[in-house]
Amino acid sequence: MNFTIQNVLIPVTDSYTTTNIQVVNGKIAAIATNLDVIGQAIDGTNKLLLPGFFNAHTHSSEMWLRGMVSMYPLELWLAELYDFAPLDVEKVYLSALGTAAETLLSGGTSVVDHLVLIPGQELETIATAVRAYKEVGIRAFIAPLIQDESLIAGMPSGGSQPRQESYFRSTGETLAIIEEAVQQFHCPEGGVNILVAPTGIQLCTDALFTGCIELSNRYNLCRHSHLLETKAQEKLAQEKYGCTAVAHLEEIGYLSDRTSLAHCVWLTDNDINILARTKSTVVHNPLSNLRLGSGIAPVLKYLQAGVNVTFGCDGASSNDSQDLLEAIKIGSILHNITDFDYQNWITPRKAIEMAALGGATGLNIANQLGSLEVGKAADLVMYDLTNLSLLPRTDPIGLLVLGRTTNAVHSAWVKGREIVSNGQLTTLNVDELKQELFQRSQWENKGQSPNAKKIEPHYRKVMDLSN
Amino acid sequence: MNFTIQNVLIPVTDSYTTTNIQVVNGKIAAIATNLDVIGQAIDGTNKLLLPGFFNAHTHSSEMWLRGMVSMYPLELWLAELYDFAPLDVEKVYLSALGTAAETLLSGGTSVVDHLVLIPGQELETIATAVRAYKEVGIRAFIAPLIQDESLIAGMPSGGSQPRQESYFRSTGETLAIIEEAVQQFHCPEGGVNILVAPTGIQLCTDALFTGCIELSNRYNLCRHSHLLETKAQEKLAQEKYGCTAVAHLEEIGYLSDRTSLAHCVWLTDNDINILARTKSTVVHNPLSNLRLGSGIAPVLKYLQAGVNVTFGCDGASSNDSQDLLEAIKIGSILHNITDFDYQNWITPRKAIEMAALGGATGLNIANQLGSLEVGKAADLVMYDLTNLSLLPRTDPIGLLVLGRTTNAVHSAWVKGREIVSNGQLTTLNVDELKQELFQRSQWENKGQSPNAKKIEPHYRKVMDLSN
């Protein structure tokens, strides 16, 4: 539907201006102070318009366990997650709706869902997420999480024990599922994209990576993985390859300008140069990195080296929210403690650019999305600047990024379709969703998981923790 | 007013229970599953009841500049703040209302306002804050920010230049103002407390500290200061005293079980032992410490040494919000990256205890506040667990602390008086407040402040930053 936003504040270089914006056929058709109303007239008075942000890494179904997993580092956290996470297709559907809703209500119009697949129901899981995201209308980048090694392989052995247990599904079968999903669901024009998404070096063979590269090349798919989230993974890469994980991924040809890599906490300076050279994108998940004690990703170094960086919430069990503005705030200010020279710090305007254009760049669509430019898709978010959390009036982007907004998203559009209006989702009955989430869960305080308990002694040993 | 909350969830050891709570004459009179209704019956179904938290360090009037001050370390940030912060009494009033509102809507029932005083209108400033907090009904700990050295003294000299400019008000006059404020306003029973609050070693002489100690002893007042927020202050202490700031404050007798110290980022292990020995309290302000690049306070070390730690938002220009739940979340998970041993990490339950009982302990009133116990004051907050941000149902406290709640506070009481009801403040017209904040401000993107520009070369030199 066509529309014209009138008298809305938008950022211009080092300042703001009040202007009008025409949206025609899902694209920004004009931005100027004097414009005729085309289609619906929308009042932008006392509102700020920005390009929609990207929630560039999450796992939607983790919503079912948020707030519950113990205070553990990734490796033990994952073991507990597996113990407590029996999924069904209906749950996948509801948590995708919830993830979309929270993303939209915190400034995001695109989500990269590194989707956990139900064993034996892989295509159904993907179909379900596709259905949920299409219903809500958020732009979806579904990255089915695949691996071909079992969980125990993800920990460094410390040289002391065999690491291999066979995985229940072969590499070839896994790749066949992804290819089938691409053929059924990959439709960028319709707002649904499938990515190849081997979970990371810790649980994938080179055969799986190579198969994903082939699919990516054949179908023009983006690539998405975890990379060096923890110190344990850094150790593991050395055990597995005798070099850094980044050097290995470059060697096998996985890194590219359509490759986005979640976390990137434990990289060397040389690794950083490789990311810059290959035009790979770092997805920074600051809340998750803190919650799991993974460390601080060297984001200021990435920016200085010219590496594209954007933000993700990560799954809601390691965050434990899907508030993109929170990820942007913490992902900006966290790095001030890593460099005494404040001239290198991320400004609120830079943060906004990373969240919007940086996200689009990581998915190789910066020519179509990520900024307020004529010709780009109308993935837009309008913030109500009369919200208490955005008052008194000072610098609107400063308030948005450094403050803690609640209910500040007034409207959101994806490809010109209004998904949020007056703070409410237009495509989803949130009360019904809440009832479903409520009914399928219970308040509880689970004890330690058997799996985490089982692998804890080994973890403590290889990570040099006292007993 | 007396009331009885029915069927509300409360935490018990490692679990939860559904119970009833009677509040009589402002105190918790009974907690049990079978209780008669005394006074008003309040439905606690699907709600979680917790003791109110303490926003244990803030500067309310900074609300006027939130979102606007440049990305600077404290010393330059402060210079910019001074340039851009012309205050008047009406602004003090409105920002105190706003600070109270945001604190209440994020779980706080007490606020420690390290109140910036308008020069020449010091008592009026204090009277205004008292009026605002009494109107809203939040429990107020007003700590008038005093100093007797000028701003330039707050930077280490690096041995190169004289540091002294005389301050516009004498030490004696400053102390007289505080004593007058105590006599006029200090009334713990009425919910208003005055603290002695020399800003910190960077801008105060020993004469001011000693005068504050005398007032504290004479009137039984708590003591509140900044302490070693930045590396520059650590350098300054060595220049000024030839020992650490903590060693000096112990020597002059400032540290005690009613002394709370904001920030505490740059302490030695010996300093930490001094805080433990003197029973001093650390107020952790994680957002501000990140925003200003101050560093990570060694909170896990404090807890291990037995030092009481609680949370503050700090002023809204260095945060830039007054969301206490955000401070509690980040103040908990931030420390996971400082210690690989996850067994030392702060759990959500521990965080809640720090925010409630820890706050009360820091103000020497742990016998009256900070936990759900019969006989304690009814400073209570009830959270709506059917809020989307708290669903699906898992561990309620885990969701509250690790999630990112929006609008989750259903009700709040201070001394049994209902201040928040069904998510709305009962004592404040927030729409009117918003209008006032809106009308007295404008959207702007201020350039660099003259003062910050003036002192920047010296700052870069003493902090060994390249030019």
PDB file of C-alpha atoms in Angstrom, chain B residues 52-58 99-100 103-104 107-113 133 137-141 191 193 311 324 355-356 359-360 363 365 369-370 379 381 413-414:
ATOM      1  CA  GLY B  52      11.354  -2.979  46.419  1.00  0.00           C
ATOM      2  CA  PHE B  53      14.815  -2.340  45.031  1.00  0.00           C
ATOM      3  CA  PHE B  54      17.108   0.599  45.743  1.00  0.00           C
ATOM      4  CA  ASN B  55      18.266   2.921  42.986  1.00  0.00           C
ATOM      5  CA  ALA B  56      21.279   3.451  45.198  1.00  0.00           C
ATOM      6  CA  HIS B  57      23.067   6.149  43.222  1.00  0.00           C
ATOM      7  CA  THR B  58      21.733   8.697  40.804  1.00  0.00           C
ATOM      8  CA  THR B  99      13.579   9.889  38.171  1.00  0.00           C
ATOM      9  CA  ALA B 100      11.071   8.701  40.750  1.00  0.00           C
ATOM     10  CA  THR B 103      12.670   4.034  39.202  1.00  0.00           C
ATOM     11  CA  LEU B 104       9.231   2.930  40.417  1.00  0.00           C
ATOM     12  CA  GLY B 107      11.178  -2.170  40.460  1.00  0.00           C
ATOM     13  CA  GLY B 108      12.654   0.499  42.726  1.00  0.00           C
ATOM     14  CA  THR B 109      10.923   1.889  45.798  1.00  0.00           C
ATOM     15  CA  SER B 110      13.890   3.865  47.131  1.00  0.00           C
ATOM     16  CA  VAL B 111      16.171   6.347  45.449  1.00  0.00           C
ATOM     17  CA  VAL B 112      19.493   7.773  46.572  1.00  0.00           C
ATOM     18  CA  ASP B 113      19.710  11.101  44.789  1.00  0.00           C
ATOM     19  CA  TYR B 133       9.781  12.805  46.152  1.00  0.00           C
ATOM     20  CA  GLY B 137       5.788   8.895  47.553  1.00  0.00           C
ATOM     21  CA  ILE B 138       9.016   7.080  46.726  1.00  0.00           C
ATOM     22  CA  ARG B 139      11.359   6.598  49.689  1.00  0.00           C
ATOM     23  CA  ALA B 140      13.980   9.284  49.246  1.00  0.00           C
ATOM     24  CA  PHE B 141      17.580   9.447  50.328  1.00  0.00           C
ATOM     25  CA  GLY B 191      10.376   8.674  54.136  1.00  0.00           C
ATOM     26  CA  ASN B 193      16.453  11.178  54.560  1.00  0.00           C
ATOM     27  CA  PHE B 311      23.070  -1.254  42.245  1.00  0.00           C
ATOM     28  CA  LEU B 324      16.811  -0.178  37.577  1.00  0.00           C
ATOM     29  CA  ALA B 355      19.275  -4.855  44.775  1.00  0.00           C
ATOM     30  CA  ALA B 356      16.912  -5.081  47.759  1.00  0.00           C
ATOM     31  CA  GLY B 359      20.509  -1.416  49.192  1.00  0.00           C
ATOM     32  CA  ALA B 360      18.997  -1.419  52.669  1.00  0.00           C
ATOM     33  CA  LEU B 363      21.812   2.722  54.186  1.00  0.00           C
ATOM     34  CA  ILE B 365      18.388  -0.046  57.574  1.00  0.00           C
ATOM     35  CA  LEU B 369      13.722  -2.984  54.722  1.00  0.00           C
ATOM     36  CA  GLY B 370      14.951  -5.115  51.835  1.00  0.00           C
ATOM     37  CA  ASP B 379       8.077  -1.414  50.374  1.00  0.00           C
ATOM     38  CA  VAL B 381       6.714  -4.430  44.091  1.00  0.00           C
ATOM     39  CA  TRP B 413       3.904   0.204  47.605  1.00  0.00           C
ATOM     40  CA  VAL B 414       6.090   2.328  49.822  1.00  0.00           C
TER      41      VAL B 414
END
